[in-house]
Short mmCIF file of C-alpha atoms and ligand atoms in Angstrom, two decimals:
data_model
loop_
_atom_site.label_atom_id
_atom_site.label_comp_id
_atom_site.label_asym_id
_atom_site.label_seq_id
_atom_site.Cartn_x
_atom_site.Cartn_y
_atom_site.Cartn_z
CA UNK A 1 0.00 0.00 0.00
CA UNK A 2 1.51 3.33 -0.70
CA UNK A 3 2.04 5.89 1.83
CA UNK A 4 -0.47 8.86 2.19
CA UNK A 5 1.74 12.15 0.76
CA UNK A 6 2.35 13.98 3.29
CA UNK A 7 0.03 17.14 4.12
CA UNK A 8 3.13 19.20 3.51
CA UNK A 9 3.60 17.92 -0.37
CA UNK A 10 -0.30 17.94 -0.87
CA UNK A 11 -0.30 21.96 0.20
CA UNK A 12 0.71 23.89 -2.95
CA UNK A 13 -2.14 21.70 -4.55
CA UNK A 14 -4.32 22.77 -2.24
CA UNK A 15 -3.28 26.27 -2.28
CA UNK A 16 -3.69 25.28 -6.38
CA UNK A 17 -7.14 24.40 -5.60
CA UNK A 18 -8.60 27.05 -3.81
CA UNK A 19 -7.16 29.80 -5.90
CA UNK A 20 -9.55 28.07 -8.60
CA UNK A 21 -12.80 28.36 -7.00
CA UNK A 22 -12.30 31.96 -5.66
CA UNK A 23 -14.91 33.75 -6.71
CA UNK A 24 -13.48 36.16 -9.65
CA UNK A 25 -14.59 39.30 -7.51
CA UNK A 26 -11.62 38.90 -6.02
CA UNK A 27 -10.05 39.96 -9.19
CA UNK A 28 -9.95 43.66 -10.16
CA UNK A 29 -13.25 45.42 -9.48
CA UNK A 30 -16.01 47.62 -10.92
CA UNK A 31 -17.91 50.86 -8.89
CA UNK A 32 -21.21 48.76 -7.10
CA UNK A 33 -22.94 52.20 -6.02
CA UNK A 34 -21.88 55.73 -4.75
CA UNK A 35 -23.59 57.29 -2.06
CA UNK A 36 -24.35 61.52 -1.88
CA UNK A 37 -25.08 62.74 1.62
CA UNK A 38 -26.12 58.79 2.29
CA UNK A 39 -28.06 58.18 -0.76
CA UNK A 40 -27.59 55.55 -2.94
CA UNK A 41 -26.88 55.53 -6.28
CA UNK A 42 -26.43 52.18 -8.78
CA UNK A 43 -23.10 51.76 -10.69
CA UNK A 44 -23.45 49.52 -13.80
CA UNK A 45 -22.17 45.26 -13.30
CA UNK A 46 -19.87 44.73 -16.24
CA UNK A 47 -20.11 41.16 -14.74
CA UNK A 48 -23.79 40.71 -14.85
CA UNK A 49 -23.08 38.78 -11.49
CA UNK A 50 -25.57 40.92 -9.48
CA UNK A 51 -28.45 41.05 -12.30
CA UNK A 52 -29.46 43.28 -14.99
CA UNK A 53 -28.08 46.35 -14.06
CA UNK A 54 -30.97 48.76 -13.84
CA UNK A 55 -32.40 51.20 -16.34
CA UNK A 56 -31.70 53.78 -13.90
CA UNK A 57 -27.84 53.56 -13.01
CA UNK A 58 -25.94 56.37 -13.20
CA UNK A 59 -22.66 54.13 -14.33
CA UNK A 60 -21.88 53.83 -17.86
CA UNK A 61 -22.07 50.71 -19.27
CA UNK A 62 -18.99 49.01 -21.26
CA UNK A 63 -18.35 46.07 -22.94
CA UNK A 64 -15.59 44.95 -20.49
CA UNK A 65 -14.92 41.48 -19.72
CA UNK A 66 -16.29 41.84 -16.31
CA UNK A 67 -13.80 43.32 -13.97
CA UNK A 68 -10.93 43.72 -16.97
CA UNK A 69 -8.45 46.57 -17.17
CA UNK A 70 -7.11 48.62 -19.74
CA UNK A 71 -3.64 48.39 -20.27
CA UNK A 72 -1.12 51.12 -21.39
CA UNK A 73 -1.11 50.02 -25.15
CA UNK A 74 -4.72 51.24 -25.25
CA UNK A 75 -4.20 54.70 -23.46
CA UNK A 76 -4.39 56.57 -27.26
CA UNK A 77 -7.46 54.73 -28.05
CA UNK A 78 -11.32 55.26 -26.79
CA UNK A 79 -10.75 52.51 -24.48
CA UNK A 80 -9.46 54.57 -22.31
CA UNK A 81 -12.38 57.22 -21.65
CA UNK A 82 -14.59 55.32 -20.14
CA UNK A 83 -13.39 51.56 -20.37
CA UNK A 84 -14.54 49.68 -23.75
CA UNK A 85 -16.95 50.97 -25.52
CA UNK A 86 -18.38 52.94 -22.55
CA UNK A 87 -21.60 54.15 -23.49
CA UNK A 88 -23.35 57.18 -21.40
CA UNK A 89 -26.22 56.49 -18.89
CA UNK A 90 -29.06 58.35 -19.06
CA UNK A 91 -29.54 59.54 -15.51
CA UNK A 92 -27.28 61.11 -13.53
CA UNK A 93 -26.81 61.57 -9.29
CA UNK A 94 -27.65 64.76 -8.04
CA UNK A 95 -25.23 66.67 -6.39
CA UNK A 96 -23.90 69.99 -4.95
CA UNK A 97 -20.83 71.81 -5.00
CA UNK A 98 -18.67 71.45 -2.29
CA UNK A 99 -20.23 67.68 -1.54
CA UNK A 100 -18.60 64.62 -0.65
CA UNK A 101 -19.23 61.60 -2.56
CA UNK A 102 -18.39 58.39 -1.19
CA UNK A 103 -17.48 55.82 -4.09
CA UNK A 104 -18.24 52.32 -3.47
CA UNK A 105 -15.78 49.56 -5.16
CA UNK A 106 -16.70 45.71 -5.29
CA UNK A 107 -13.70 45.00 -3.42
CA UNK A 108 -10.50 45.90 -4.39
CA UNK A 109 -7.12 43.07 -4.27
CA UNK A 110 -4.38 44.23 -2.05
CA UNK A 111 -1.39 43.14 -4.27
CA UNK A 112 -2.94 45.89 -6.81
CA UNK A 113 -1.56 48.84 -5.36
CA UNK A 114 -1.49 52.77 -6.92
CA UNK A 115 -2.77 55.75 -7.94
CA UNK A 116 -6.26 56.72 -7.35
CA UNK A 117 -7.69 59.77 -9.92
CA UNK A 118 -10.90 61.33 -10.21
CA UNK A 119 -11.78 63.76 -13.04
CA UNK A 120 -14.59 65.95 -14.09
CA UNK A 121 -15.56 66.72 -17.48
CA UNK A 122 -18.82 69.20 -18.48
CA UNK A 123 -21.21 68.21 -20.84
CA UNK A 124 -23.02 70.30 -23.15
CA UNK A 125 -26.26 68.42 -24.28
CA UNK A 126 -29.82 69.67 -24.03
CA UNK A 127 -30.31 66.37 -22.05
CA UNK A 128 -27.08 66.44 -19.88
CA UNK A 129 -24.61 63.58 -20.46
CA UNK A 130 -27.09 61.23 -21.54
CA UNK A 131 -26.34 61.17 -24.88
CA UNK A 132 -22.55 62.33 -24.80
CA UNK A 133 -19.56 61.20 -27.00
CA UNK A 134 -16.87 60.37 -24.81
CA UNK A 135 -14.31 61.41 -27.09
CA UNK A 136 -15.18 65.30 -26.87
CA UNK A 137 -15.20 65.43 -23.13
CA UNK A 138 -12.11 67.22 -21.59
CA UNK A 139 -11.00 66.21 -18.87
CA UNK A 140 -10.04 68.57 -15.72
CA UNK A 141 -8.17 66.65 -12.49
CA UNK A 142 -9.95 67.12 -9.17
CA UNK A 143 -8.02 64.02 -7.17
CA UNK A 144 -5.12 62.54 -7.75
CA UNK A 145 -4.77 60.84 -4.04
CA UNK A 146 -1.24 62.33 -3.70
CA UNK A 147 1.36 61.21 -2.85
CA UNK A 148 -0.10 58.20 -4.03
CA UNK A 149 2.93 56.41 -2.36
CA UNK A 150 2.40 56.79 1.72
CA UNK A 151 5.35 55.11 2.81
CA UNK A 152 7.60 52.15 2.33
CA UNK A 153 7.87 51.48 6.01
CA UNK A 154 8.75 47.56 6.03
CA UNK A 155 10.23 48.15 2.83
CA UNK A 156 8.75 47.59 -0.92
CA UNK A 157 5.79 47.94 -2.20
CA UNK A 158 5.07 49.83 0.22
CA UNK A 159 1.55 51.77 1.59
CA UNK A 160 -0.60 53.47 -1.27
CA UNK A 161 -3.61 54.92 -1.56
CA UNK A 162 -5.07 51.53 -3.01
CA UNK A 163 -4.27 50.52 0.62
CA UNK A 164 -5.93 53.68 2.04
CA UNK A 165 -9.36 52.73 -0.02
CA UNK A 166 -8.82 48.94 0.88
CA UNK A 167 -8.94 50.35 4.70
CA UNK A 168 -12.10 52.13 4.08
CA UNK A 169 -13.99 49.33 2.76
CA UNK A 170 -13.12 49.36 -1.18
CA UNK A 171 -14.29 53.21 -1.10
CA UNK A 172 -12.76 56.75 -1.75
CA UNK A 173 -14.42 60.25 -0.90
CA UNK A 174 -14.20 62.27 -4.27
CA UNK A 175 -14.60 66.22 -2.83
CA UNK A 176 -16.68 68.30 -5.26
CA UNK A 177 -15.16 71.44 -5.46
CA UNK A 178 -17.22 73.99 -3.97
CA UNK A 179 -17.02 76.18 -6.72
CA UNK A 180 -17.92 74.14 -9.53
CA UNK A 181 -20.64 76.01 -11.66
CA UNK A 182 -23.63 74.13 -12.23
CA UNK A 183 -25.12 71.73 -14.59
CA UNK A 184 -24.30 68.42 -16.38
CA UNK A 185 -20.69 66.36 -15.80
CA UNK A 186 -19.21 63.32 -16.00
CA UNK A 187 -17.16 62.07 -12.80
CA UNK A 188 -14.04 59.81 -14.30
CA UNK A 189 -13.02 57.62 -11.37
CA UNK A 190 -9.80 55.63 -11.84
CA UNK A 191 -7.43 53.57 -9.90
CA UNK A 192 -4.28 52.83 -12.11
CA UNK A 193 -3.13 49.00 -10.52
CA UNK A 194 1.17 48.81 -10.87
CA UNK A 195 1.50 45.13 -9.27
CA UNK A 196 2.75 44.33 -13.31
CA UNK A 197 3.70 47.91 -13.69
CA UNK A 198 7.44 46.74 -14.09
CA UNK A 199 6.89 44.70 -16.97
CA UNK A 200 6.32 46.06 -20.71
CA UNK A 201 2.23 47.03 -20.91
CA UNK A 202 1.82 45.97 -17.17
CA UNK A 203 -0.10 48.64 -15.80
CA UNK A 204 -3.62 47.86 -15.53
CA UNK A 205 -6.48 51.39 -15.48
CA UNK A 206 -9.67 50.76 -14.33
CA UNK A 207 -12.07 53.85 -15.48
CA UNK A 208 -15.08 54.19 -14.47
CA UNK A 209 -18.01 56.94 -15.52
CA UNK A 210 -20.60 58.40 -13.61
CA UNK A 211 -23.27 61.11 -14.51
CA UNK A 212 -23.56 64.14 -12.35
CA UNK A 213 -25.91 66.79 -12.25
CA UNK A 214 -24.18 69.84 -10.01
CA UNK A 215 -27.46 71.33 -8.63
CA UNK A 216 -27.34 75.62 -8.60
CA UNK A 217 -28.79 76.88 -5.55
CA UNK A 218 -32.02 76.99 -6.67
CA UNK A 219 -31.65 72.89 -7.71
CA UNK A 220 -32.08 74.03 -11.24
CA UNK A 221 -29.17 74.47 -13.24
CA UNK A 222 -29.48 77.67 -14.31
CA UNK A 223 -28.75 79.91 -10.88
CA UNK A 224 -25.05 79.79 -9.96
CA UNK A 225 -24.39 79.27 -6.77
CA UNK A 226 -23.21 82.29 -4.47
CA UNK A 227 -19.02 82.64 -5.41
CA UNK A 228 -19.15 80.17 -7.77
CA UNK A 229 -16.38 80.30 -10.18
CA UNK A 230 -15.25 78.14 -13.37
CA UNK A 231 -13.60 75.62 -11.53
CA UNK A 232 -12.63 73.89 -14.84
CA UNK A 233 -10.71 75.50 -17.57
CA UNK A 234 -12.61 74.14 -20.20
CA UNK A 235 -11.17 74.03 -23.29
CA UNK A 236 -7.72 73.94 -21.64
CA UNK A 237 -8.81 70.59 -20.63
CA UNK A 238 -7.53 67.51 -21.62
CA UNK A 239 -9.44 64.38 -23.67
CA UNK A 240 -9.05 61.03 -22.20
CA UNK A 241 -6.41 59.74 -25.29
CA UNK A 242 -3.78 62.50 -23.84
CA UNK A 243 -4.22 61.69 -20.38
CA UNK A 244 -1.04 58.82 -20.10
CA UNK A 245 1.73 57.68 -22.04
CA UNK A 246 2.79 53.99 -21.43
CA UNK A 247 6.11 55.26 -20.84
CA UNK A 248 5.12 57.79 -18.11
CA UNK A 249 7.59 57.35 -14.96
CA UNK A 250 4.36 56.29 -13.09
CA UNK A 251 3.11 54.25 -15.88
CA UNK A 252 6.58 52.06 -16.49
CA UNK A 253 7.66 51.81 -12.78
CA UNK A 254 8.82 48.78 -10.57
CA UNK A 255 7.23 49.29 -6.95
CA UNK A 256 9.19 46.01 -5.97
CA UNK A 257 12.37 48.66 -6.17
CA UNK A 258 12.36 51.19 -3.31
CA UNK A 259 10.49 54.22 -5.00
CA UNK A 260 12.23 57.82 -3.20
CA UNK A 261 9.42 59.50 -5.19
CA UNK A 262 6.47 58.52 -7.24
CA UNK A 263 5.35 60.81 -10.53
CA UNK A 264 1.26 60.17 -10.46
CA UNK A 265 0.17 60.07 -14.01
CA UNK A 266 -1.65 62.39 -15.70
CA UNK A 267 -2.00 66.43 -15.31
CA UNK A 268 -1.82 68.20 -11.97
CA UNK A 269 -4.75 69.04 -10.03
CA UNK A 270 -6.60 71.80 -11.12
CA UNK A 271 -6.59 74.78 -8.49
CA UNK A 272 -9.98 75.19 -6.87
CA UNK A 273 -10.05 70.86 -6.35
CA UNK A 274 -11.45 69.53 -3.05
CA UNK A 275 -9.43 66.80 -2.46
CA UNK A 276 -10.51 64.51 0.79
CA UNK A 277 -6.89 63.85 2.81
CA UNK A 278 -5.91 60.63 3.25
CA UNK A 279 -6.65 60.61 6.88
CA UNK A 280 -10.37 61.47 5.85
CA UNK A 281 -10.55 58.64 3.78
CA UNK A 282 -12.27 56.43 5.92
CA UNK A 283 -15.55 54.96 6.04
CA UNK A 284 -17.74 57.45 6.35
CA UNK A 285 -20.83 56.94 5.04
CA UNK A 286 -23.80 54.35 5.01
CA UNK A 287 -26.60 54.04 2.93
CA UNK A 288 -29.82 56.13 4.25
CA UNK A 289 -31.65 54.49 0.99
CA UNK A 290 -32.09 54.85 -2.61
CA UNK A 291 -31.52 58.41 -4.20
CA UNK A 292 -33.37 59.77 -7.10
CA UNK A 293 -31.42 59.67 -10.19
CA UNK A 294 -32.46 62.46 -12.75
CA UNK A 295 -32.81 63.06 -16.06
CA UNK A 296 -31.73 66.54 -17.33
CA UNK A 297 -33.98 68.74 -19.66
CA UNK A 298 -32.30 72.00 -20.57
CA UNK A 299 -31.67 73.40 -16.98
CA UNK A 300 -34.40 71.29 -15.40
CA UNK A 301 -34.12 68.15 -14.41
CA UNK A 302 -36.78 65.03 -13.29
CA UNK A 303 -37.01 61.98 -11.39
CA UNK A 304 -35.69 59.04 -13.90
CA UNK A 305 -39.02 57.88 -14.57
CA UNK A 306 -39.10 53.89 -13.47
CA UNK A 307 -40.65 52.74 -16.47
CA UNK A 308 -37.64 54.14 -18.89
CA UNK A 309 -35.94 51.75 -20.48
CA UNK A 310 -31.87 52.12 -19.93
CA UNK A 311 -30.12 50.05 -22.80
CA UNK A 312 -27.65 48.85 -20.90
CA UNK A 313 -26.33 45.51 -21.89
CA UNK A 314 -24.74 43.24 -19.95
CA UNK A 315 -22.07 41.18 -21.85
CA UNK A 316 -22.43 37.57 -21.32
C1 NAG B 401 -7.33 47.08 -26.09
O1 NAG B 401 -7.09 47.18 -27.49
C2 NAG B 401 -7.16 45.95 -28.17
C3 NAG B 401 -6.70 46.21 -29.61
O2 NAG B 401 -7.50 47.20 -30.19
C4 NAG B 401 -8.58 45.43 -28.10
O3 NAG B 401 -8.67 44.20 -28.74
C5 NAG B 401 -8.97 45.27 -26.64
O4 NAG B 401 -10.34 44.92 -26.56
C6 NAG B 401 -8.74 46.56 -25.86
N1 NAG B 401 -8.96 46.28 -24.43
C7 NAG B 401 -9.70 47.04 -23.64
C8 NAG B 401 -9.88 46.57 -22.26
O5 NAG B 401 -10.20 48.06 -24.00
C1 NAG B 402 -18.81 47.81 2.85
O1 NAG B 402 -19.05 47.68 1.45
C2 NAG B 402 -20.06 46.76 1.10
C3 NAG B 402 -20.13 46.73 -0.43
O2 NAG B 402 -18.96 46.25 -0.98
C4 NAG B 402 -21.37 47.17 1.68
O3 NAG B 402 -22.35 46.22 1.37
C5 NAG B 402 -21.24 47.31 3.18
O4 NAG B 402 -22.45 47.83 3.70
C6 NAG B 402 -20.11 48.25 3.52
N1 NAG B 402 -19.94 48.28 4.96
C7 NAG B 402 -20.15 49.36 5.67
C8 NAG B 402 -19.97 49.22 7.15
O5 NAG B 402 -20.46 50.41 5.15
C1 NAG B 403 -12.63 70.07 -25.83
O1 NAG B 403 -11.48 70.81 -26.16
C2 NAG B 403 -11.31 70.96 -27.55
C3 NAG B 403 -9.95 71.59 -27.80
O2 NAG B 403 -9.78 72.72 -27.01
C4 NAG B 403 -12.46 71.82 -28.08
O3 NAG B 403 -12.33 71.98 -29.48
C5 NAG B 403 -13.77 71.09 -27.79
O4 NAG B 403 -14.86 71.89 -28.17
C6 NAG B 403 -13.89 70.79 -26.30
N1 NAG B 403 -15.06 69.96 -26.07
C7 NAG B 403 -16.09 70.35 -25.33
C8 NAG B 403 -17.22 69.38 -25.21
O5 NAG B 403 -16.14 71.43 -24.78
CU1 CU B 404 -6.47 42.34 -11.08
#
């Protein structure tokens, strides 16, 4: 009779075997909800895992392979605007300037650490960003989670701001600068993952698009809100295919290698931005229940009505 392997030989096939039937959320991530003063607001599923997503979200909807990336060769391509083939939503979150919104990931893997960037970008349509093409929206900074690198106490990787939003439940507070004018914008919400950064096309972006609807004091969009000011430059802004360059020192960069600095991708922060410090990024806020997403007419908006249908797909 042969001996029984011992437990020590059978463990990297056990190891082996569990890896397998890990569920794949453990494997990059998509934006579940947001929540605006504790209101809920539905991201879209690229993974179909949690149903239809429904006619109402405010996410865009893509034709990514559930929780896939987009790696640097793509960065000069319409990939990278809103992930593949992103497609506007219809409604859009209300919100006001100088709020706080709390951005719900579906978990987020702790070897995938970097950058976390959030950018705005105005829309001009009679019907907000409903019916938008990603490729004319410029894009202003308002986050870019600096340093980005915290520390590399204990040595490389080191403690980033993926760690930060890991600590605070898979969740970042995106400040919405207080003067922001009102009306119609996208919110471009991005971690940039460099556990592969080292090798050639290894960094993996994972955009994500969400209508807004700034409200003016009045809720409409046509009053501007005491001291507002154009918080974006507008045209100086920049479109989505001029944001990175694969070889940008934080695009091509080995975090196994103690870093002395890291160079955050992208443009700088606009002035006026409302970053949330990294010591406020903690778990702030819990759902109160379901917001009201909008649809925008002109300067008015109203409630998405139920009965609307979304065309979203869900790839399968
Ligand atoms: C990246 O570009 C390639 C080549 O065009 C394309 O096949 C692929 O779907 C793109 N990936 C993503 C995630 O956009
Ligand atoms: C943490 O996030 C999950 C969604 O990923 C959510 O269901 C849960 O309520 C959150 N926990 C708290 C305490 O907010
Ligand atoms: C984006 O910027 C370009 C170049 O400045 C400009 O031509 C275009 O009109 C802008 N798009 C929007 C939607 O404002
Ligand atoms: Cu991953």
């Amino acid at each position: 009779m042969a001996p029984l392997p011992s437990l020590r030989l059978l463990w990297p096939s056990i190891l082996l075997a569990i890896t397998a039937i890990l569920p794949p959320a453990l494997a990059h991530s998509h934006i579940n909800y947001i929540l605006i003063n504790g209101l809920l607001y539905r991201g879209f599923d690229p993974t179909g895992r949690s149903g239809a997503t429904p006619a109402n979200t405010i996410g865009w909807s893509t034709t990514a392979d559930g929780d896939e990336f987009v790696p640097p060769s793509n960065y000069s391509t319409p990939d990278i605007i809103c992930h593949r083939d992103g497609a506007p939503a219809k409604s859009h979150a209300p919100v006001k300037a100088g709020d706080r919104i709390h951005i719900q990931w579906n978990g987020w893997p702790q070897s995938h650490h970097g950058p976390v960037l959030s950018y705005l970008a105005p829309c001009g349509g009679s019907d907000g960003c409903a019916s938008v093409d990603g490729a004319q929206l410029n894009w202003t900074k308002i986050d870019n989670s600096a340093p980005a690198l915290l520390s590399e106490t204990g040595g490389p990787p080191g403690n980033w701001a993926t760690d930060v939003l890991i600590a605070s439940n898979n969740s970042w507070l995106v400040g919405i600068p207080a003067g922001l004018a009102p009306g119609p914008y996208v919110l471009r919400h991005e971690i940039i993952a460099l556990h592969y950064a080292n090798k050639p096309d290894g960094a993996q972006n994972y955009p994500q698009c969400l209508n807004l609807w700034v409200e003016g004091e009045t809720g409409g969009g046509a009053a501007v809100a005491a001291g507002a000011t154009e918080v974006l430059p507008g045209a100086g802004a920049t479109p989505a295919t001029k944001l990175y360059r694969a070889t940008d020192p934080g695009v091509s960069v080995d975090i196994y290698k103690t870093l002395t600095t890291y160079a955050i991708p992208g443009p700088t922060v606009v002035s006026g931005a409302a970053p949330v410090a990294m010591a406020e990024q903690k778990m702030v806020s819990l759902s109160r229940g379901d917001g009201t997403p909008v649809l925008v007419k002109g300067t008015q908006t109203v409630a998405f009505p139920s009965e609307t249908p979304g065309g979203h797909r869900v790839r399968r």
